[in-house]
PDB file of C-alpha atoms and ligand atoms in Angstrom:
ATOM      1  CA  UNK A   1      18.037  69.900  -8.313  1.00 93.00           C
ATOM      2  CA  UNK A   2      20.046  67.543  -6.097  1.00 93.00           C
ATOM      3  CA  UNK A   3      22.841  65.366  -7.468  1.00 93.00           C
ATOM      4  CA  UNK A   4      25.305  62.962  -5.961  1.00 95.00           C
ATOM      5  CA  UNK A   5      28.724  63.230  -7.605  1.00 96.00           C
ATOM      6  CA  UNK A   6      31.771  61.336  -6.413  1.00 94.00           C
ATOM      7  CA  UNK A   7      30.302  61.193  -2.894  1.00 96.00           C
ATOM      8  CA  UNK A   8      29.505  64.925  -2.902  1.00 98.00           C
ATOM      9  CA  UNK A   9      26.052  66.395  -2.470  1.00 98.00           C
ATOM     10  CA  UNK A  10      25.648  68.897  -5.319  1.00 98.00           C
ATOM     11  CA  UNK A  11      22.753  71.315  -5.903  1.00 98.00           C
ATOM     12  CA  UNK A  12      21.934  73.094  -9.152  1.00 98.00           C
ATOM     13  CA  UNK A  13      19.488  75.945  -9.841  1.00 98.00           C
ATOM     14  CA  UNK A  14      18.661  77.769 -13.046  1.00 97.00           C
ATOM     15  CA  UNK A  15      19.059  77.097 -16.731  1.00 97.00           C
ATOM     16  CA  UNK A  16      22.021  74.936 -17.673  1.00 96.00           C
ATOM     17  CA  UNK A  17      22.537  76.941 -20.867  1.00 96.00           C
ATOM     18  CA  UNK A  18      23.368  80.065 -18.891  1.00 97.00           C
ATOM     19  CA  UNK A  19      26.853  80.929 -17.647  1.00 97.00           C
ATOM     20  CA  UNK A  20      27.632  78.637 -14.696  1.00 98.00           C
ATOM     21  CA  UNK A  21      28.804  79.857 -11.302  1.00 98.00           C
ATOM     22  CA  UNK A  22      30.113  77.283  -8.818  1.00 98.00           C
ATOM     23  CA  UNK A  23      29.953  78.469  -5.219  1.00 98.00           C
ATOM     24  CA  UNK A  24      32.397  76.924  -2.723  1.00 98.00           C
ATOM     25  CA  UNK A  25      31.552  77.432   0.927  1.00 98.00           C
ATOM     26  CA  UNK A  26      33.748  78.233   3.913  1.00 98.00           C
ATOM     27  CA  UNK A  27      34.595  76.234   7.023  1.00 98.00           C
ATOM     28  CA  UNK A  28      32.801  74.715   8.918  1.00 98.00           C
ATOM     29  CA  UNK A  29      29.659  75.420   6.898  1.00 98.00           C
ATOM     30  CA  UNK A  30      27.815  73.848   3.983  1.00 98.00           C
ATOM     31  CA  UNK A  31      26.265  74.806   0.626  1.00 98.00           C
ATOM     32  CA  UNK A  32      23.461  76.762   2.355  1.00 98.00           C
ATOM     33  CA  UNK A  33      25.974  79.549   3.000  1.00 98.00           C
ATOM     34  CA  UNK A  34      25.191  80.729  -0.541  1.00 98.00           C
ATOM     35  CA  UNK A  35      21.386  80.707  -0.345  1.00 98.00           C
ATOM     36  CA  UNK A  36      21.085  84.506  -0.680  1.00 98.00           C
ATOM     37  CA  UNK A  37      23.313  84.576  -3.767  1.00 98.00           C
ATOM     38  CA  UNK A  38      21.697  81.600  -5.499  1.00 98.00           C
ATOM     39  CA  UNK A  39      18.216  83.011  -4.916  1.00 98.00           C
ATOM     40  CA  UNK A  40      19.214  86.280  -6.553  1.00 98.00           C
ATOM     41  CA  UNK A  41      21.280  84.899  -9.442  1.00 98.00           C
ATOM     42  CA  UNK A  42      19.482  81.736 -10.550  1.00 98.00           C
ATOM     43  CA  UNK A  43      17.247  83.604 -13.036  1.00 97.00           C
ATOM     44  CA  UNK A  44      20.232  84.562 -15.163  1.00 97.00           C
ATOM     45  CA  UNK A  45      22.982  82.098 -14.221  1.00 97.00           C
ATOM     46  CA  UNK A  46      23.321  78.350 -13.736  1.00 98.00           C
ATOM     47  CA  UNK A  47      24.139  78.215 -10.021  1.00 98.00           C
ATOM     48  CA  UNK A  48      25.932  75.214  -8.549  1.00 98.00           C
ATOM     49  CA  UNK A  49      26.598  74.727  -4.840  1.00 98.00           C
ATOM     50  CA  UNK A  50      27.944  71.653  -3.088  1.00 98.00           C
ATOM     51  CA  UNK A  51      28.987  70.390   0.303  1.00 98.00           C
ATOM     52  CA  UNK A  52      32.747  70.031   0.569  1.00 98.00           C
ATOM     53  CA  UNK A  53      33.839  66.463   1.387  1.00 98.00           C
ATOM     54  CA  UNK A  54      33.359  65.742   5.108  1.00 98.00           C
ATOM     55  CA  UNK A  55      30.886  68.605   5.606  1.00 98.00           C
ATOM     56  CA  UNK A  56      27.116  68.920   5.163  1.00 98.00           C
ATOM     57  CA  UNK A  57      25.733  65.825   3.506  1.00 97.00           C
ATOM     58  CA  UNK A  58      28.824  64.895   1.513  1.00 97.00           C
ATOM     59  CA  UNK A  59      30.713  61.688   2.118  1.00 96.00           C
ATOM     60  CA  UNK A  60      32.871  61.723   5.234  1.00 97.00           C
ATOM     61  CA  UNK A  61      34.956  58.587   4.694  1.00 96.00           C
ATOM     62  CA  UNK A  62      38.050  58.351   6.879  1.00 96.00           C
ATOM     63  CA  UNK A  63      38.445  62.126   7.358  1.00 96.00           C
ATOM     64  CA  UNK A  64      41.852  62.149   5.652  1.00 97.00           C
ATOM     65  CA  UNK A  65      41.580  65.085   3.262  1.00 98.00           C
ATOM     66  CA  UNK A  66      44.005  67.397   1.507  1.00 98.00           C
ATOM     67  CA  UNK A  67      43.394  70.695  -0.291  1.00 98.00           C
ATOM     68  CA  UNK A  68      44.448  68.889  -3.469  1.00 98.00           C
ATOM     69  CA  UNK A  69      41.681  66.317  -2.955  1.00 98.00           C
ATOM     70  CA  UNK A  70      39.181  69.171  -2.494  1.00 98.00           C
ATOM     71  CA  UNK A  71      40.340  70.545  -5.856  1.00 98.00           C
ATOM     72  CA  UNK A  72      39.904  67.148  -7.522  1.00 98.00           C
ATOM     73  CA  UNK A  73      36.402  67.118  -6.068  1.00 98.00           C
ATOM     74  CA  UNK A  74      35.682  70.495  -7.668  1.00 98.00           C
ATOM     75  CA  UNK A  75      36.957  69.211 -11.015  1.00 98.00           C
ATOM     76  CA  UNK A  76      34.752  66.123 -10.686  1.00 98.00           C
ATOM     77  CA  UNK A  77      31.688  68.354 -10.223  1.00 98.00           C
ATOM     78  CA  UNK A  78      32.613  70.362 -13.333  1.00 98.00           C
ATOM     79  CA  UNK A  79      33.239  67.207 -15.387  1.00 98.00           C
ATOM     80  CA  UNK A  80      30.180  65.314 -14.238  1.00 98.00           C
ATOM     81  CA  UNK A  81      27.833  68.265 -14.860  1.00 97.00           C
ATOM     82  CA  UNK A  82      29.647  68.914 -18.174  1.00 97.00           C
ATOM     83  CA  UNK A  83      30.087  72.582 -17.423  1.00 97.00           C
ATOM     84  CA  UNK A  84      32.227  74.570 -19.784  1.00 95.00           C
ATOM     85  CA  UNK A  85      34.236  77.395 -18.263  1.00 97.00           C
ATOM     86  CA  UNK A  86      32.430  78.086 -14.999  1.00 98.00           C
ATOM     87  CA  UNK A  87      33.061  81.103 -12.815  1.00 98.00           C
ATOM     88  CA  UNK A  88      34.110  79.958  -9.347  1.00 98.00           C
ATOM     89  CA  UNK A  89      33.136  81.852  -6.238  1.00 98.00           C
ATOM     90  CA  UNK A  90      34.845  80.776  -3.014  1.00 98.00           C
ATOM     91  CA  UNK A  91      34.732  82.062   0.536  1.00 98.00           C
ATOM     92  CA  UNK A  92      37.741  81.538   2.813  1.00 98.00           C
ATOM     93  CA  UNK A  93      38.380  77.758   2.657  1.00 98.00           C
ATOM     94  CA  UNK A  94      36.382  77.852  -0.588  1.00 98.00           C
ATOM     95  CA  UNK A  95      38.856  80.516  -1.688  1.00 98.00           C
ATOM     96  CA  UNK A  96      41.813  78.239  -0.861  1.00 98.00           C
ATOM     97  CA  UNK A  97      40.254  75.618  -3.146  1.00 98.00           C
ATOM     98  CA  UNK A  98      39.623  78.239  -5.851  1.00 98.00           C
ATOM     99  CA  UNK A  99      43.196  79.575  -5.754  1.00 98.00           C
ATOM    100  CA  UNK A 100      44.686  76.111  -6.151  1.00 98.00           C
ATOM    101  CA  UNK A 101      42.170  75.090  -8.843  1.00 98.00           C
ATOM    102  CA  UNK A 102      43.072  78.188 -10.881  1.00 98.00           C
ATOM    103  CA  UNK A 103      46.792  77.732 -10.223  1.00 98.00           C
ATOM    104  CA  UNK A 104      46.558  74.179 -11.594  1.00 98.00           C
ATOM    105  CA  UNK A 105      44.308  74.716 -14.617  1.00 97.00           C
ATOM    106  CA  UNK A 106      43.292  78.330 -15.146  1.00 98.00           C
ATOM    107  CA  UNK A 107      42.062  77.609 -18.665  1.00 97.00           C
ATOM    108  CA  UNK A 108      39.139  75.633 -17.203  1.00 97.00           C
ATOM    109  CA  UNK A 109      37.605  78.784 -15.693  1.00 98.00           C
ATOM    110  CA  UNK A 110      35.988  81.947 -17.042  1.00 98.00           C
ATOM    111  CA  UNK A 111      36.236  84.068 -13.911  1.00 98.00           C
ATOM    112  CA  UNK A 112      36.907  84.132 -10.209  1.00 98.00           C
ATOM    113  CA  UNK A 113      35.068  85.630  -7.242  1.00 98.00           C
ATOM    114  CA  UNK A 114      37.031  85.649  -3.994  1.00 98.00           C
ATOM    115  CA  UNK A 115      35.338  86.419  -0.688  1.00 98.00           C
ATOM    116  CA  UNK A 116      37.137  86.803   2.659  1.00 98.00           C
ATOM    117  CA  UNK A 117      40.082  84.560   1.907  1.00 98.00           C
ATOM    118  CA  UNK A 118      43.885  84.515   1.673  1.00 98.00           C
ATOM    119  CA  UNK A 119      46.481  83.054  -0.710  1.00 98.00           C
ATOM    120  CA  UNK A 120      49.176  82.312   1.889  1.00 98.00           C
ATOM    121  CA  UNK A 121      49.407  78.970   3.638  1.00 98.00           C
ATOM    122  CA  UNK A 122      49.201  78.739   7.442  1.00 98.00           C
ATOM    123  CA  UNK A 123      52.011  80.329   9.441  1.00 97.00           C
ATOM    124  CA  UNK A 124      53.673  78.283  12.205  1.00 97.00           C
ATOM    125  CA  UNK A 125      51.367  79.974  14.684  1.00 97.00           C
ATOM    126  CA  UNK A 126      48.370  79.196  12.490  1.00 97.00           C
ATOM    127  CA  UNK A 127      49.393  75.530  12.329  1.00 97.00           C
ATOM    128  CA  UNK A 128      49.541  75.378  16.117  1.00 98.00           C
ATOM    129  CA  UNK A 129      46.102  76.967  16.395  1.00 97.00           C
ATOM    130  CA  UNK A 130      44.705  74.353  13.986  1.00 97.00           C
ATOM    131  CA  UNK A 131      46.410  71.549  15.952  1.00 97.00           C
ATOM    132  CA  UNK A 132      44.872  72.874  19.155  1.00 98.00           C
ATOM    133  CA  UNK A 133      41.479  72.997  17.453  1.00 98.00           C
ATOM    134  CA  UNK A 134      41.786  69.333  16.434  1.00 98.00           C
ATOM    135  CA  UNK A 135      42.709  68.509  20.015  1.00 98.00           C
ATOM    136  CA  UNK A 136      39.776  70.520  21.353  1.00 98.00           C
ATOM    137  CA  UNK A 137      37.399  68.571  19.129  1.00 98.00           C
ATOM    138  CA  UNK A 138      38.909  65.280  20.334  1.00 98.00           C
ATOM    139  CA  UNK A 139      38.475  66.269  23.968  1.00 98.00           C
ATOM    140  CA  UNK A 140      35.336  68.436  23.994  1.00 98.00           C
ATOM    141  CA  UNK A 141      33.570  67.763  20.685  1.00 98.00           C
ATOM    142  CA  UNK A 142      32.626  69.854  17.644  1.00 98.00           C
ATOM    143  CA  UNK A 143      30.063  72.000  19.424  1.00 98.00           C
ATOM    144  CA  UNK A 144      32.611  73.404  21.834  1.00 98.00           C
ATOM    145  CA  UNK A 145      35.014  74.201  18.970  1.00 98.00           C
ATOM    146  CA  UNK A 146      32.238  75.867  16.956  1.00 98.00           C
ATOM    147  CA  UNK A 147      31.139  77.976  19.939  1.00 98.00           C
ATOM    148  CA  UNK A 148      34.690  79.312  20.147  1.00 97.00           C
ATOM    149  CA  UNK A 149      35.468  79.705  16.443  1.00 97.00           C
ATOM    150  CA  UNK A 150      32.336  80.685  14.537  1.00 97.00           C
ATOM    151  CA  UNK A 151      31.384  83.838  16.528  1.00 97.00           C
ATOM    152  CA  UNK A 152      34.830  85.287  15.670  1.00 97.00           C
ATOM    153  CA  UNK A 153      33.898  85.059  11.999  1.00 98.00           C
ATOM    154  CA  UNK A 154      31.100  87.634  12.230  1.00 98.00           C
ATOM    155  CA  UNK A 155      30.924  91.420  12.542  1.00 98.00           C
ATOM    156  CA  UNK A 156      30.506  92.231  16.275  1.00 97.00           C
ATOM    157  CA  UNK A 157      26.952  93.481  15.670  1.00 97.00           C
ATOM    158  CA  UNK A 158      25.752  90.628  13.465  1.00 98.00           C
ATOM    159  CA  UNK A 159      24.567  88.306  16.297  1.00 97.00           C
ATOM    160  CA  UNK A 160      22.150  90.995  17.438  1.00 97.00           C
ATOM    161  CA  UNK A 161      21.219  92.596  14.113  1.00 97.00           C
ATOM    162  CA  UNK A 162      20.851  89.407  12.068  1.00 98.00           C
ATOM    163  CA  UNK A 163      20.072  86.988  14.888  1.00 98.00           C
ATOM    164  CA  UNK A 164      18.036  84.515  12.824  1.00 98.00           C
ATOM    165  CA  UNK A 165      20.745  84.052  10.174  1.00 98.00           C
ATOM    166  CA  UNK A 166      23.450  83.995  12.855  1.00 98.00           C
ATOM    167  CA  UNK A 167      21.746  81.289  14.939  1.00 98.00           C
ATOM    168  CA  UNK A 168      21.012  79.206  11.853  1.00 98.00           C
ATOM    169  CA  UNK A 169      24.641  79.374  10.720  1.00 98.00           C
ATOM    170  CA  UNK A 170      25.843  78.409  14.172  1.00 98.00           C
ATOM    171  CA  UNK A 171      23.415  75.459  14.292  1.00 98.00           C
ATOM    172  CA  UNK A 172      24.573  74.198  10.873  1.00 98.00           C
ATOM    173  CA  UNK A 173      28.205  74.334  12.036  1.00 98.00           C
ATOM    174  CA  UNK A 174      27.448  72.570  15.305  1.00 98.00           C
ATOM    175  CA  UNK A 175      25.734  69.742  13.467  1.00 98.00           C
ATOM    176  CA  UNK A 176      28.849  68.902  11.415  1.00 98.00           C
ATOM    177  CA  UNK A 177      30.533  65.530  11.847  1.00 98.00           C
ATOM    178  CA  UNK A 178      33.677  65.716  13.999  1.00 98.00           C
ATOM    179  CA  UNK A 179      35.729  63.520  11.642  1.00 98.00           C
ATOM    180  CA  UNK A 180      34.813  65.770   8.712  1.00 98.00           C
ATOM    181  CA  UNK A 181      35.604  68.991  10.614  1.00 98.00           C
ATOM    182  CA  UNK A 182      38.984  67.655  11.774  1.00 98.00           C
ATOM    183  CA  UNK A 183      39.706  66.493   8.222  1.00 98.00           C
ATOM    184  CA  UNK A 184      39.017  69.988   6.867  1.00 98.00           C
ATOM    185  CA  UNK A 185      41.257  71.514   9.553  1.00 98.00           C
ATOM    186  CA  UNK A 186      44.035  69.160   8.540  1.00 98.00           C
ATOM    187  CA  UNK A 187      43.557  69.920   4.833  1.00 98.00           C
ATOM    188  CA  UNK A 188      43.843  73.659   5.570  1.00 98.00           C
ATOM    189  CA  UNK A 189      46.861  73.170   7.857  1.00 98.00           C
ATOM    190  CA  UNK A 190      48.726  71.244   5.178  1.00 97.00           C
ATOM    191  CA  UNK A 191      47.794  73.341   2.144  1.00 98.00           C
ATOM    192  CA  UNK A 192      50.351  75.065  -0.050  1.00 98.00           C
ATOM    193  CA  UNK A 193      50.964  78.763  -0.653  1.00 98.00           C
ATOM    194  CA  UNK A 194      49.403  80.134  -3.850  1.00 98.00           C
ATOM    195  CA  UNK A 195      50.693  83.717  -3.546  1.00 98.00           C
ATOM    196  CA  UNK A 196      53.329  83.360  -6.285  1.00 98.00           C
ATOM    197  CA  UNK A 197      50.750  82.406  -8.880  1.00 98.00           C
ATOM    198  CA  UNK A 198      48.459  85.418  -8.240  1.00 98.00           C
ATOM    199  CA  UNK A 199      50.378  87.443 -10.850  1.00 98.00           C
ATOM    200  CA  UNK A 200      49.537  84.757 -13.435  1.00 98.00           C
ATOM    201  CA  UNK A 201      45.781  85.004 -12.977  1.00 98.00           C
ATOM    202  CA  UNK A 202      44.430  86.468 -16.193  1.00 97.00           C
ATOM    203  CA  UNK A 203      40.714  85.797 -15.838  1.00 98.00           C
ATOM    204  CA  UNK A 204      38.401  88.574 -14.573  1.00 98.00           C
ATOM    205  CA  UNK A 205      38.405  88.481 -10.774  1.00 98.00           C
ATOM    206  CA  UNK A 206      36.238  90.088  -8.138  1.00 98.00           C
ATOM    207  CA  UNK A 207      37.690  90.454  -4.627  1.00 98.00           C
ATOM    208  CA  UNK A 208      35.270  91.107  -1.751  1.00 98.00           C
ATOM    209  CA  UNK A 209      36.024  91.431   1.952  1.00 98.00           C
ATOM    210  CA  UNK A 210      33.989  92.413   5.005  1.00 98.00           C
ATOM    211  CA  UNK A 211      35.144  95.692   6.568  1.00 98.00           C
ATOM    212  CA  UNK A 212      35.403  93.985   9.953  1.00 98.00           C
ATOM    213  CA  UNK A 213      36.824  90.681   8.744  1.00 98.00           C
ATOM    214  CA  UNK A 214      39.152  89.726  11.607  1.00 97.00           C
ATOM    215  CA  UNK A 215      40.427  86.511   9.955  1.00 97.00           C
ATOM    216  CA  UNK A 216      41.290  87.732   6.469  1.00 98.00           C
ATOM    217  CA  UNK A 217      41.232  91.528   6.865  1.00 98.00           C
ATOM    218  CA  UNK A 218      40.782  94.087   4.061  1.00 98.00           C
ATOM    219  CA  UNK A 219      44.517  94.841   3.873  1.00 98.00           C
ATOM    220  CA  UNK A 220      45.268  91.156   3.181  1.00 97.00           C
ATOM    221  CA  UNK A 221      42.706  91.003   0.410  1.00 98.00           C
ATOM    222  CA  UNK A 222      43.732  94.327  -1.075  1.00 98.00           C
ATOM    223  CA  UNK A 223      47.210  92.866  -1.590  1.00 98.00           C
ATOM    224  CA  UNK A 224      45.656  89.917  -3.409  1.00 98.00           C
ATOM    225  CA  UNK A 225      43.646  92.238  -5.659  1.00 98.00           C
ATOM    226  CA  UNK A 226      46.751  94.299  -6.465  1.00 98.00           C
ATOM    227  CA  UNK A 227      48.569  91.209  -7.721  1.00 98.00           C
ATOM    228  CA  UNK A 228      45.737  90.012  -9.969  1.00 98.00           C
ATOM    229  CA  UNK A 229      45.690  91.987 -13.222  1.00 93.00           C
ATOM    230  CA  UNK A 230      42.000  92.047 -14.084  1.00 92.00           C
ATOM    231  CA  UNK A 231      40.644  92.403 -10.575  1.00 98.00           C
ATOM    232  CA  UNK A 232      38.079  94.619  -8.907  1.00 98.00           C
ATOM    233  CA  UNK A 233      38.224  95.111  -5.144  1.00 98.00           C
ATOM    234  CA  UNK A 234      35.405  96.097  -2.782  1.00 98.00           C
ATOM    235  CA  UNK A 235      35.144  96.355   0.990  1.00 98.00           C
ATOM    236  CA  UNK A 236      31.754  95.142   2.210  1.00 98.00           C
ATOM    237  CA  UNK A 237      30.222  97.380   4.886  1.00 98.00           C
ATOM    238  CA  UNK A 238      28.462  95.910   7.938  1.00 98.00           C
ATOM    239  CA  UNK A 239      30.235  92.577   7.489  1.00 98.00           C
ATOM    240  CA  UNK A 240      32.948  90.473   9.070  1.00 98.00           C
ATOM    241  CA  UNK A 241      34.436  87.281   7.597  1.00 98.00           C
ATOM    242  CA  UNK A 242      31.044  86.058   6.376  1.00 98.00           C
ATOM    243  CA  UNK A 243      30.244  88.917   3.980  1.00 98.00           C
ATOM    244  CA  UNK A 244      27.811  87.046   1.653  1.00 98.00           C
ATOM    245  CA  UNK A 245      25.651  86.178   4.660  1.00 98.00           C
ATOM    246  CA  UNK A 246      26.063  89.427   6.572  1.00 98.00           C
ATOM    247  CA  UNK A 247      25.467  91.907   3.763  1.00 98.00           C
ATOM    248  CA  UNK A 248      23.974  89.955   0.846  1.00 98.00           C
ATOM    249  CA  UNK A 249      22.472  93.089  -0.738  1.00 98.00           C
ATOM    250  CA  UNK A 250      25.890  94.713  -1.186  1.00 98.00           C
ATOM    251  CA  UNK A 251      27.650  91.468  -2.135  1.00 98.00           C
ATOM    252  CA  UNK A 252      24.993  90.514  -4.690  1.00 98.00           C
ATOM    253  CA  UNK A 253      25.029  93.965  -6.235  1.00 98.00           C
ATOM    254  CA  UNK A 254      28.807  93.829  -6.714  1.00 98.00           C
ATOM    255  CA  UNK A 255      28.654  90.275  -8.066  1.00 98.00           C
ATOM    256  CA  UNK A 256      25.942  91.204 -10.567  1.00 98.00           C
ATOM    257  CA  UNK A 257      27.859  94.263 -11.694  1.00 98.00           C
ATOM    258  CA  UNK A 258      30.997  92.159 -12.159  1.00 98.00           C
ATOM    259  CA  UNK A 259      29.089  89.515 -14.102  1.00 98.00           C
ATOM    260  CA  UNK A 260      27.312  91.980 -16.359  1.00 97.00           C
ATOM    261  CA  UNK A 261      30.515  93.853 -17.077  1.00 96.00           C
ATOM    262  CA  UNK A 262      32.585  90.790 -17.898  1.00 96.00           C
ATOM    263  CA  UNK A 263      30.248  88.027 -19.015  1.00 93.00           C
ATOM    264  CA  UNK A 264      27.145  89.498 -20.529  1.00 82.00           C
ATOM    265  CA  UNK A 265      26.662  89.464 -24.315  1.00 70.00           C
ATOM    266  CA  UNK A 266      25.773  93.157 -24.270  1.00 52.00           C
ATOM    267  CA  UNK A 267      29.049  94.189 -22.633  1.00 47.00           C
TER     268      UNK A 267
HETATM  269  C1  MLT B 301      36.672  79.673   6.658  1.00 76.49           C
HETATM  270  O1  MLT B 301      35.837  80.572   6.830  1.00 76.49           O
HETATM  271  O2  MLT B 301      36.599  78.890   5.708  1.00 76.49           O
HETATM  272  C2  MLT B 301      37.793  79.539   7.650  1.00 76.49           C
HETATM  273  O3  MLT B 301      37.889  80.682   8.423  1.00 76.49           O
HETATM  274  C3  MLT B 301      39.093  79.243   6.983  1.00 76.49           C
HETATM  275  C4  MLT B 301      40.238  79.099   7.933  1.00 76.49           C
HETATM  276  O4  MLT B 301      40.028  78.763   9.093  1.00 76.49           O
HETATM  277  O5  MLT B 301      41.387  79.292   7.497  1.00 76.49           O
END
């Protein structure tokens, strides 16, 4: 079902009485990033996906976004759909939103699934890279930026082995609005560091990372998992930074195991 909430395009699948999972996509993608997970989980869970402000079909506005505003957007989805204690599942930028949402109000959530993300804010070098990306978009347009950035997110063999999914993902990214993409870059560049609050996360957490993730590598995510008390860590084979798209079988299996272990009545 499609909903419009606070200018965001929100999609729901499954029975509302089941445990809710809210999936938050990475940059510069949209809710379709989670198609393989929703398809597999909607029988047993209430699955919610949405387009982050400025991306997909959500409202673009003036392109002036912050990570905090992205978190308010997440809260507005939860409130409007009247979801009690969802599990949030975020990839990379979606993970940045998840970390901050949990840091602010952990009691609102039942669990956390983190894919290919990091808790630190951007280093000085990272900020310069983002600034150069904004400049590149101003001068050459979104397509040129996407052609540079998105291929680096995948396992080196994915373009050949999963060419249909790869091309589709690239096309979705290229079709994004330049104001929205620059706004997301700025929100990431100016976000805070959530590392200190990792030790305070008490909800069950699943940490997944592609073996060949060049942006948020396994060693970065292992450190995150070590700091979160109730966490389970898995390296996803045959995957780069886009693990849920590159190896959905493995990712879905680990998610289902995590859910059954922590959230099923029979546990
Ligand atoms: C993402 O996948 O969301 C991006 O790689 C995040 C980032 O650029 O920091």
